[in-house]
Amino acid sequence: MDVFLQQLVNGLTIGMIYALIALGYTMVYGIAQLINFAHGEVFMVGAYFGLFAYSILTPLLSSPGSATLGVFLVFLFAMTLSALLGVVIERFAYRPLRHAPRLAPLITAIGVSFLLQNIIMLVFGPSDKSFPSLIESVTYTAGSVTFTNLQILIAASSVLLMISLHVFIRHSRTGKAMRALADDRDAANLVGVNTNRIISVTFLIGSALAGAGGVMFGMYYNTINFHDGYLAGLKAFTAAVLGGIGNIPGAMIGGLLIGVLEGLGAGYLSSEWKNVFAFFILILILLFRPSGLLGARVVKKV
Amino acid sequence: MPKKNTFLFEWKKYALPAVLILAAFLFPLINRNAYHIDVMVTAGLFIILALGLNVIVGFAGILHLGYAAPFAVGAYTYALLNIHWHVPFWPGLVLSALAATGFGMLFAIPALRLGGDYLAIVTLGAGEIVRIALNNLDEITGGPNGLLGIDHPDLFFAGTEFGVKSGPYYFLVLSLILVLIFLLRRVEASPLGRAWVAMREDELAASCMGINLMSAKLSAFGLGSFIAGIAGCIFAAKQGTVSPDSFDFVISVMVLAMVVLGGLGNISGVILGALALSLLPEFLRGFDAYRMLLFGAAMIAMMLLRPQGILGEKRHREEYAGAARGEKA
């Protein structure tokens, strides 16, 4: 039981990060019917943006009075630059191919991945970079479970970001336009929704969330590498599909589930097999619910 | 109407392929640079893989993101058979291709229930499971170090070993590619090939026309994986070692990129795509550290310039032209 609860807490923490990345996949898929395979790299680059911001803001972060502001600024910086990166990727690699065969943007996405990985490798070097925790670590114990203030920070800020996203999509004008576009592109265009603008906004939001996830990932594991985007992106994409791709609450649940499964797999089986465990459960769930946990069941009309 | 100028017509049709095949056979005799020949053997293996994946993605229209898995099964089957039971290359080639076929058809089971991108993620997940399993089943697969001491092929009768020189492999791979091209062209035009195209364009309509989707999907996965198994066996025999690194997601993605970039469903296009993507890094060698960066940029540029691939399939070409004019597909 102790192992179970402990791994649950650890799994939920990393699951929050997966969920943040998965949101980007699922939003883009819902609106543009596009698997943005470069999204994992945006997450990875976001972590490096965070590292860069840290190197500038070190004096701010080291004085106790302004440390909170410093952490906030690191996040803001990483999220802003990641958001811009996402918009640029969409503009140059996906938009010209909007009417091309469905697999064409998949290949440019792979090209973008190579490009981003190698740029980061050339700028920061191929070896692991140590990433600071940014905050003074405090460990709490509740019963047999220990957790840190960092885990609380990750969980709290992820939940905050997800709630803001939910409110934005439900209640803002742009959010309404996004839902309209996801529902029926032609009808949305007829009532004056600007497809290009909304797709840009989608990439903007999704990439900002991935950037935030990248900084959290760095803070949590204390080391980042230009390869990290691949596996994290893969798992986040799995999470998005698990929840039902295109479905925003689905991505959140899927992310948490993948994180928890991975945590439990690492706790009970072995850390080498934890990834197998996550993929295996995914395949099983999809066999019984072919459009994911919360995905709409599409009835084929003839 | 009397047949006139049949010879001339046929001559024009076959001239270019004949010249290309002749040039391909003469290449290692003229260019004796061992490194160049070795690069061409690797490119040839990628051509075989791309031809196989093209059956699944190009003909049948099923997005497969774990194609490295049947490739790995082929390679490991030959490696294990050869190391433990000293099975020679030629029977090993058949057995590993069959093992890969059986394994690849397992991928088709979820395909019967799942559609589109959900299926893609299942193939991706299954491919990852295979790689991780190879990495962790230390007693059988040797774990991350892989298996060593696999025999090189020998000729049918002479018993002469291929050894480490690339020359013989070049002719082996080239001959196999030619056989595959011939067979795949026949399959493409067969009822099965046309069933695949029908299924690709509209699954529901195809099944209403009496196409058995299950057997069409199974055969697409089966044939595609069979070809991957052949490539895997030759790869293992040539290297003399196999390790899980050679079968990661990047391989699946690269082969997919070759198929899409060359032109989904078009055999000549797929070969061009495979050649382009496997030789491009060699041409970029001079740029050193910037090599893979330029490779990524080139991939984007090529796709933006030719969204339908270098040589698109005829139907796709027309569809794309229609979409560009604003018609709905």
XYZ file of C-alpha atoms in Angstrom:
631
model
C 0.000 0.000 0.000
C 2.850 2.356 0.810
C 4.429 1.769 -2.561
C 1.080 2.200 -4.216
C 0.346 5.598 -2.669
C 3.867 6.855 -3.177
C 3.907 5.834 -6.834
C 0.450 7.330 -7.251
C 1.738 10.711 -6.065
C 4.825 10.510 -8.280
C 2.747 9.330 -11.217
C 0.242 12.135 -10.813
C 3.056 14.696 -10.839
C 4.558 13.511 -14.105
C 1.033 12.898 -15.392
C 0.297 16.605 -14.972
C 3.209 17.393 -17.257
C 2.057 14.809 -19.830
C -1.428 16.286 -19.653
C -0.102 19.775 -20.420
C 1.692 18.478 -23.515
C -1.258 16.288 -24.510
C -3.526 19.351 -24.542
C -1.454 20.804 -27.382
C -1.754 17.613 -29.420
C -5.451 17.283 -28.869
C -6.359 20.924 -29.547
C -4.423 20.989 -32.791
C -5.934 17.676 -33.829
C -9.455 18.782 -32.964
C -9.213 21.950 -35.003
C -6.816 21.172 -37.836
C -7.098 17.324 -38.000
C -3.329 17.264 -37.872
C -0.976 15.196 -35.717
C 1.620 17.767 -34.763
C 4.585 15.460 -34.387
C 6.890 18.394 -33.670
C 4.975 19.196 -30.488
C 7.273 17.091 -28.300
C 10.196 19.155 -29.560
C 8.403 22.388 -28.659
C 8.153 20.979 -25.132
C 11.877 20.188 -25.143
C 12.815 23.607 -26.537
C 10.531 25.143 -23.883
C 12.668 23.532 -21.178
C 15.762 25.089 -22.757
C 14.020 28.473 -22.944
C 13.435 28.065 -19.212
C 17.104 27.296 -18.654
C 18.060 30.366 -20.647
C 15.670 32.545 -18.651
C 17.151 31.145 -15.466
C 20.652 32.129 -16.529
C 19.476 35.723 -17.025
C 17.332 35.877 -13.910
C 19.744 34.195 -11.472
C 20.171 37.338 -9.292
C 16.405 37.705 -9.021
C 15.916 34.035 -8.136
C 18.676 33.904 -5.537
C 17.349 36.750 -3.393
C 14.597 35.397 -1.151
C 12.261 38.374 -1.567
C 11.867 38.107 -5.316
C 12.240 34.361 -5.826
C 8.532 33.829 -6.493
C 8.545 36.606 -9.049
C 11.629 35.019 -10.574
C 9.961 31.620 -10.988
C 6.929 33.308 -12.477
C 9.124 35.195 -14.957
C 10.969 32.006 -15.976
C 7.629 30.385 -16.766
C 6.367 33.479 -18.566
C 9.498 33.717 -20.678
C 9.516 30.016 -21.618
C 5.802 29.986 -22.394
C 5.931 33.142 -24.519
C 8.858 31.971 -26.616
C 7.409 28.446 -27.011
C 4.108 29.973 -28.090
C 5.882 32.040 -30.734
C 7.817 28.982 -31.869
C 4.571 27.040 -32.261
C 2.999 29.806 -34.330
C 6.073 30.033 -36.559
C 6.088 26.259 -37.099
C 2.427 26.313 -38.082
C 2.894 29.269 -40.407
C 5.830 27.810 -42.342
C 5.538 24.025 -42.072
C 1.808 23.293 -41.869
C -0.194 26.146 -43.357
C 1.174 25.774 -46.910
C 0.119 22.116 -46.785
C -3.418 22.571 -45.541
C -4.925 21.207 -48.761
C -2.157 18.695 -49.414
C -2.537 14.938 -48.871
C -3.029 14.133 -45.206
C 0.411 12.661 -44.598
C 2.373 15.587 -46.059
C 2.298 17.735 -42.885
C 3.392 14.673 -40.934
C 6.645 14.655 -42.887
C 7.290 18.377 -42.456
C 6.631 17.840 -38.741
C 9.382 15.227 -38.703
C 11.632 17.688 -40.545
C 10.860 20.353 -37.952
C 11.728 17.856 -35.197
C 15.141 17.174 -36.730
C 15.670 20.888 -37.153
C 14.788 21.818 -33.550
C 16.722 18.927 -32.028
C 19.834 19.840 -33.951
C 19.568 23.554 -33.277
C 19.371 22.831 -29.548
C 22.229 20.355 -29.819
C 24.413 22.898 -31.611
C 23.592 25.723 -29.209
C 23.610 23.875 -25.879
C 25.726 20.810 -26.683
C 24.732 17.148 -26.903
C 25.224 16.236 -23.222
C 22.661 16.489 -20.423
C 22.211 19.987 -19.032
C 21.550 20.345 -15.355
C 18.389 22.266 -14.637
C 17.935 24.059 -11.302
C 14.935 23.303 -9.087
C 14.289 27.086 -9.012
C 12.682 26.807 -5.583
C 14.014 25.787 -2.181
C 13.001 22.146 -1.753
C 10.790 21.275 1.224
C 9.680 17.693 1.860
C 6.374 16.903 3.529
C 5.268 13.567 4.951
C 1.679 12.471 5.195
C 1.408 8.981 6.642
C 3.820 6.903 4.625
C 3.803 9.176 1.601
C 6.398 11.845 1.062
C 6.070 14.661 -1.390
C 7.861 17.909 -2.084
C 6.701 21.484 -2.485
C 7.904 21.169 -6.077
C 5.325 18.466 -6.734
C 2.658 20.701 -5.221
C 3.810 23.598 -7.391
C 3.663 21.436 -10.526
C 0.215 20.092 -9.690
C -1.170 23.480 -8.689
C 0.133 25.390 -11.675
C -0.967 22.635 -14.106
C -4.464 22.650 -12.662
C -4.519 26.438 -12.832
C -3.451 26.371 -16.492
C -6.042 23.723 -17.343
C -8.838 25.627 -15.615
C -7.870 28.829 -17.429
C -7.841 26.916 -20.703
C -11.263 25.479 -19.967
C -12.709 28.902 -19.122
C -11.088 30.397 -22.212
C -12.521 27.764 -24.532
C -15.964 27.772 -22.922
C -16.527 31.475 -22.500
C -14.319 33.614 -24.727
C -15.184 34.646 -28.252
C -12.033 33.031 -29.620
C -12.747 29.862 -27.677
C -16.198 29.726 -29.191
C -14.676 30.167 -32.648
C -12.261 27.315 -31.898
C -15.105 25.007 -30.980
C -17.041 26.050 -34.059
C -14.068 25.306 -36.277
C -13.557 21.909 -34.674
C -17.225 21.108 -35.198
C -17.635 22.077 -38.820
C -15.040 24.074 -40.668
C -17.215 25.088 -43.612
C -20.092 26.252 -41.439
C -17.693 28.161 -39.198
C -16.210 29.898 -42.221
C -19.682 30.844 -43.398
C -20.423 32.680 -40.172
C -17.132 34.533 -40.415
C -14.635 32.520 -38.389
C -11.143 33.202 -39.687
C -9.589 29.738 -40.016
C -5.972 30.884 -40.231
C -6.213 33.135 -37.212
C -7.911 30.536 -35.025
C -5.454 27.812 -35.997
C -2.603 30.188 -35.116
C -4.213 30.847 -31.724
C -4.548 27.096 -31.181
C -0.857 26.573 -31.837
C -0.076 29.566 -29.633
C -1.955 28.144 -26.648
C -0.859 24.543 -27.154
C 2.800 25.506 -27.458
C 2.651 27.797 -24.425
C 1.305 24.877 -22.379
C 4.059 22.629 -23.726
C 6.629 25.287 -22.783
C 5.271 25.375 -19.235
C 5.430 21.569 -19.189
C 9.052 21.753 -20.330
C 10.069 24.027 -17.466
C 8.258 21.776 -14.958
C 9.962 18.720 -16.452
C 13.353 20.393 -15.999
C 12.584 21.426 -12.418
C 11.345 17.951 -11.551
C 14.115 15.843 -13.080
C 16.871 18.479 -12.758
C 18.389 17.471 -16.073
C 17.346 18.105 -19.658
C 18.624 16.818 -22.962
C 17.806 17.602 -26.585
C 16.429 14.041 -26.892
C 13.823 14.492 -24.152
C 11.127 15.790 -26.465
C 10.810 12.491 -28.285
C 9.719 10.179 -25.469
C 7.729 12.783 -23.547
C 5.995 13.788 -26.783
C 5.256 10.168 -27.593
C 3.697 9.565 -24.195
C 1.721 12.789 -24.318
C 0.413 11.861 -27.752
C -0.511 8.451 -26.358
C -2.300 10.245 -23.538
C -4.221 12.410 -25.998
C -5.323 9.358 -27.984
C -6.160 7.461 -24.808
C -8.509 10.216 -23.704
C -10.001 10.536 -27.168
C -8.055 12.765 -29.511
C -9.631 16.169 -30.052
C -11.253 16.029 -26.625
C -9.769 18.467 -24.093
C -10.871 16.867 -20.793
C -9.870 13.564 -22.383
C -6.288 14.784 -22.812
C -6.111 15.808 -19.156
C -7.435 12.452 -17.950
C -5.281 10.567 -20.443
C -2.146 12.415 -19.301
C -2.810 11.689 -15.634
C -3.613 8.070 -16.417
C -0.423 7.528 -18.410
C 1.590 9.165 -15.630
C -0.008 6.999 -12.938
C 0.302 3.812 -14.988
C 3.933 4.575 -15.576
C 4.505 5.292 -11.891
C 2.800 2.074 -10.815
C 4.580 0.109 -13.546
C 7.899 1.432 -12.294
C 6.959 0.661 -8.699
C 5.654 -2.863 -9.146
C 7.321 -4.193 -12.285
C 10.586 -2.534 -13.124
C 11.541 0.829 -14.482
C 12.725 -0.788 -17.737
C 9.283 -2.169 -18.443
C 7.281 0.894 -17.388
C 6.957 2.192 -20.931
C 5.744 -1.174 -22.170
C 3.103 -1.107 -19.473
C 1.750 2.273 -20.611
C 1.596 1.261 -24.280
C 0.066 -2.094 -23.456
C -2.765 -0.518 -21.480
C -3.284 1.947 -24.334
C -3.709 -0.861 -26.848
C -6.073 -2.716 -24.534
C -8.231 0.332 -23.886
C -8.394 1.209 -27.572
C -9.453 -2.330 -28.428
C -12.482 -1.969 -26.178
C -13.131 1.727 -26.698
C -11.892 2.425 -30.219
C -12.193 6.207 -29.963
C -10.552 6.667 -26.593
C -12.037 7.084 -23.145
C -13.973 10.286 -23.772
C -13.859 10.400 -27.563
C -17.130 10.898 -29.356
C -18.403 7.782 -31.021
C -18.698 8.779 -34.606
C -21.625 7.147 -36.286
C -20.905 6.716 -39.949
C -23.572 8.225 -42.131
C -23.978 6.988 -45.637
C -6.857 -1.813 -86.482
C -3.460 -3.267 -87.346
C -0.780 -3.045 -84.733
C 1.708 -0.531 -85.976
C 4.949 0.500 -84.434
C 4.460 -1.840 -81.495
C 8.155 -2.320 -81.233
C 8.890 1.388 -81.202
C 6.233 1.997 -78.597
C 7.465 -0.795 -76.380
C 11.051 0.283 -76.927
C 10.325 3.756 -75.603
C 8.500 2.373 -72.617
C 11.308 0.066 -71.562
C 14.355 2.134 -72.520
C 14.625 4.194 -69.353
C 14.165 1.294 -66.887
C 16.610 -0.828 -68.893
C 19.257 1.883 -68.828
C 18.734 2.449 -65.102
C 18.973 -1.254 -64.288
C 22.106 -1.617 -66.408
C 23.639 1.406 -64.699
C 22.763 -0.020 -61.292
C 24.478 -3.323 -62.132
C 27.549 -1.584 -63.533
C 27.872 0.839 -60.613
C 30.128 -1.296 -58.359
C 32.225 -2.369 -61.341
C 32.941 1.201 -62.375
C 33.032 2.845 -58.963
C 35.319 0.687 -56.857
C 35.148 2.870 -53.769
C 34.165 0.387 -51.052
C 32.540 3.074 -48.945
C 30.294 4.203 -51.807
C 29.185 0.631 -52.440
C 28.456 0.150 -48.747
C 26.338 3.306 -48.695
C 24.452 2.001 -51.717
C 23.769 -1.322 -49.951
C 22.264 0.560 -47.014
C 20.233 2.666 -49.427
C 19.114 -0.571 -51.104
C 17.905 -1.984 -47.792
C 15.956 1.222 -47.240
C 14.459 0.849 -50.723
C 13.273 -2.651 -49.795
C 11.783 -1.355 -46.547
C 10.125 1.576 -48.300
C 8.644 -0.748 -50.943
C 7.226 -2.889 -48.154
C 5.799 -0.012 -46.153
C 4.330 1.357 -49.359
C 2.102 -1.711 -49.537
C 0.566 -0.823 -46.170
C 0.573 2.977 -46.282
C 0.537 3.654 -50.007
C -1.645 0.881 -51.422
C -3.919 0.099 -48.482
C -3.873 3.580 -46.946
C -3.188 2.423 -43.378
C -0.837 4.690 -41.445
C 1.768 2.378 -39.903
C 4.105 4.001 -37.382
C 5.827 0.864 -36.109
C 7.331 -0.571 -39.263
C 10.673 -1.063 -37.534
C 9.030 -3.911 -35.579
C 8.649 -6.491 -38.389
C 12.094 -5.391 -39.611
C 13.452 -6.194 -36.139
C 11.597 -9.515 -35.995
C 13.160 -10.525 -39.329
C 16.640 -9.583 -38.179
C 16.383 -11.250 -34.769
C 14.777 -14.390 -36.200
C 17.702 -14.979 -38.522
C 20.181 -14.040 -35.792
C 18.706 -16.478 -33.264
C 18.216 -19.324 -35.766
C 21.734 -18.903 -37.018
C 23.440 -18.596 -33.659
C 21.624 -21.422 -31.887
C 20.883 -23.880 -34.699
C 23.316 -22.755 -37.414
C 20.528 -22.253 -39.927
C 22.178 -21.022 -43.146
C 21.268 -17.750 -44.820
C 18.838 -18.857 -47.533
C 16.471 -20.936 -45.400
C 16.951 -18.266 -42.736
C 15.785 -15.631 -45.216
C 12.551 -17.514 -45.821
C 11.979 -18.282 -42.143
C 12.642 -14.749 -40.949
C 10.375 -13.313 -43.636
C 7.644 -15.718 -42.522
C 8.178 -14.863 -38.858
C 7.915 -11.171 -39.670
C 4.752 -11.839 -41.675
C 3.077 -13.657 -38.812
C 4.133 -10.999 -36.390
C 3.125 -8.139 -38.668
C -0.327 -9.615 -39.104
C -0.861 -9.294 -35.342
C -0.821 -5.556 -35.988
C -3.833 -6.024 -38.216
C -6.024 -7.310 -35.371
C -6.585 -3.857 -33.876
C -6.896 -2.570 -37.459
C -10.170 -4.396 -37.771
C -11.732 -2.340 -35.013
C -9.802 0.892 -35.086
C -9.637 3.488 -37.796
C -7.271 6.222 -38.928
C -5.095 7.885 -36.369
C -6.118 5.593 -33.513
C -4.703 2.702 -35.457
C -1.546 4.694 -36.136
C -0.902 5.134 -32.429
C -1.480 1.433 -31.790
C 1.116 0.501 -34.415
C 3.438 3.052 -32.832
C 2.885 1.624 -29.358
C 3.323 -1.955 -30.529
C 6.560 -0.977 -32.291
C 7.873 0.598 -29.103
C 6.915 -2.513 -27.114
C 8.993 -4.634 -29.482
C 12.028 -2.388 -29.134
C 11.784 -2.256 -25.343
C 11.266 -6.015 -25.185
C 14.393 -6.594 -27.287
C 16.231 -4.297 -24.915
C 15.074 -6.058 -21.758
C 14.850 -9.762 -22.629
C 18.538 -10.129 -21.903
C 18.613 -13.956 -21.848
C 17.211 -14.278 -25.349
C 18.122 -11.118 -27.238
C 21.285 -10.135 -25.425
C 19.676 -6.921 -24.193
C 21.102 -3.574 -25.294
C 24.312 -5.244 -26.533
C 22.370 -7.382 -28.971
C 23.548 -10.589 -30.585
C 26.990 -11.127 -32.059
C 28.561 -13.615 -34.431
C 25.840 -14.027 -37.045
C 27.009 -15.842 -40.177
C 27.300 -13.973 -43.447
C 25.352 -15.459 -46.360
C 26.860 -18.030 -48.702
C 25.998 -18.583 -52.325
C 23.498 -21.230 -53.319
C 25.977 -23.865 -54.436
C 29.508 -22.645 -54.194
C 29.542 -22.240 -50.438
C 31.538 -19.046 -50.815
C 30.971 -16.600 -48.021
C 29.850 -13.047 -48.693
C 32.154 -11.868 -45.920
C 32.497 -8.264 -44.927
C 32.964 -6.823 -48.432
C 29.921 -4.939 -49.683
C 30.100 -5.951 -53.330
C 28.161 -9.243 -53.140
C 25.502 -7.674 -50.909
C 25.061 -4.955 -53.476
C 24.094 -7.489 -56.144
C 21.948 -9.466 -53.703
C 20.005 -6.368 -52.652
C 19.744 -5.055 -56.207
C 18.390 -8.358 -57.514
C 15.886 -8.522 -54.693
C 14.715 -4.987 -55.423
C 14.161 -5.890 -59.065
C 12.184 -9.004 -58.126
C 10.140 -6.949 -55.663
C 9.393 -4.249 -58.228
C 8.161 -6.868 -60.659
C 6.025 -8.652 -58.054
C 4.616 -5.493 -56.510
C 3.580 -4.162 -59.908
C 1.711 -7.400 -60.507
C 0.097 -7.270 -57.051
C -0.878 -3.639 -57.565
C -2.776 -4.521 -60.723
C -4.317 -7.670 -59.248
C -7.792 -7.857 -57.671
C -6.121 -7.656 -54.281
C -4.248 -4.485 -55.205
C -7.417 -2.875 -56.488
C -9.260 -3.952 -53.348
C -6.608 -2.133 -51.315
C -7.053 1.046 -53.334
C -10.822 0.840 -52.967
C -10.454 0.356 -49.215
C -8.016 3.276 -49.022
C -10.362 5.632 -50.786
C -13.544 4.642 -48.952
C -13.729 1.730 -46.573
C -17.497 1.669 -46.351
C -18.056 1.812 -50.094
C -15.430 -0.874 -50.599
C -17.093 -3.245 -48.162
C -20.458 -2.570 -49.798
C -18.926 -3.642 -53.098
C -18.107 -6.999 -51.528
C -14.498 -6.456 -50.512
C -13.619 -8.384 -47.386
C -11.944 -5.649 -45.353
C -10.501 -8.106 -42.891
C -8.628 -10.151 -45.453
C -7.608 -7.018 -47.372
C -6.086 -5.486 -44.232
C -4.501 -8.748 -43.120
C -2.887 -9.274 -46.503
C -1.586 -5.692 -46.622
C 0.029 -6.015 -43.206
C 1.235 -9.501 -44.099
C 2.904 -8.603 -47.392
C 4.386 -5.379 -46.003
C 5.845 -7.222 -43.008
C 7.114 -10.075 -45.200
C 9.208 -7.576 -47.139
C 10.431 -5.981 -43.893
C 11.469 -9.451 -42.695
C 13.556 -9.984 -45.829
C 15.280 -6.643 -45.276
C 15.829 -7.516 -41.613
C 17.460 -10.848 -42.426
C 19.839 -9.330 -44.982
C 20.638 -6.528 -42.550
C 21.496 -9.004 -39.779
C 23.559 -11.196 -42.101
C 25.496 -8.249 -43.461
C 26.200 -6.611 -40.096
C 26.990 -9.876 -38.314
C 25.377 -8.309 -35.229
C 21.959 -6.988 -34.282
C 21.038 -4.621 -31.447
C 17.809 -2.853 -30.481
C 19.213 0.573 -31.433
C 18.867 -0.291 -35.110
C 15.102 -0.692 -34.790
C 13.869 2.369 -32.929
C 11.047 4.721 -33.831
C 13.374 6.864 -35.944
C 13.690 3.995 -38.449
C 9.902 3.652 -38.700
C 9.626 7.389 -39.227
C 12.433 7.581 -41.782
C 10.946 4.801 -43.903
C 7.548 6.472 -43.697
C 9.125 9.764 -44.768
C 10.695 7.996 -47.774
C 7.315 6.627 -48.830
C 5.444 9.899 -48.412
C 8.186 12.040 -49.888
C 8.603 9.780 -52.890
C 4.891 9.588 -53.549
C 2.440 7.336 -51.719
C 1.489 4.325 -53.770
C 3.890 5.026 -56.630
C 6.606 2.362 -56.793
C 9.139 4.436 -58.752
C 8.432 7.407 -56.516
C 8.989 5.401 -53.361
C 12.344 4.179 -54.692
C 13.349 7.759 -55.495
C 12.249 8.880 -52.027
C 14.255 6.127 -50.356
C 17.335 6.968 -52.421
C 16.970 10.682 -51.740
C 16.605 10.365 -47.977
C 19.273 7.723 -47.507
C 21.855 9.434 -49.714
C 21.161 13.023 -48.670
C 22.993 12.721 -45.316
C 26.033 11.418 -47.226
C 26.035 14.413 -49.538
C 25.690 16.703 -46.522
C 28.696 15.124 -44.796
C 30.810 18.170 -45.648
C 28.615 20.327 -43.422
C 29.661 18.280 -40.416
C 27.732 19.375 -37.328
C 25.063 21.084 -39.405
C 24.352 17.910 -41.366
C 21.176 16.723 -39.629
C 19.954 20.288 -39.291
C 20.178 20.725 -43.038
C 18.609 17.306 -43.493
C 15.564 18.428 -41.501
C 15.363 21.657 -43.471
C 15.642 19.740 -46.744
C 12.808 17.419 -45.712
C 10.556 20.408 -45.033
C 11.552 22.120 -48.269
C 11.008 18.991 -50.390
C 7.569 18.414 -48.910
C 6.528 22.048 -49.354
C 7.688 22.009 -52.968
C 5.988 18.708 -53.804
C 3.160 18.064 -51.357
C 2.027 15.017 -53.336
C 5.530 13.514 -53.262
C 8.242 13.459 -55.919
C 6.088 11.211 -58.084
C 2.561 11.057 -56.759
C 0.233 8.203 -57.489
C -1.973 9.067 -60.444
C -5.210 9.203 -58.455
C -3.597 11.256 -55.697
C -2.155 13.672 -58.233
C -5.578 14.337 -59.650
C -7.118 14.664 -56.217
C -4.500 17.185 -55.199
C -4.985 19.197 -58.367
C -8.710 19.238 -57.572
C -8.133 20.377 -53.999
C -5.836 23.131 -55.191
C -8.658 24.383 -57.419
C -10.917 24.394 -54.382
C -12.965 21.300 -55.163
C -13.861 18.995 -52.332
C -12.342 15.557 -52.399
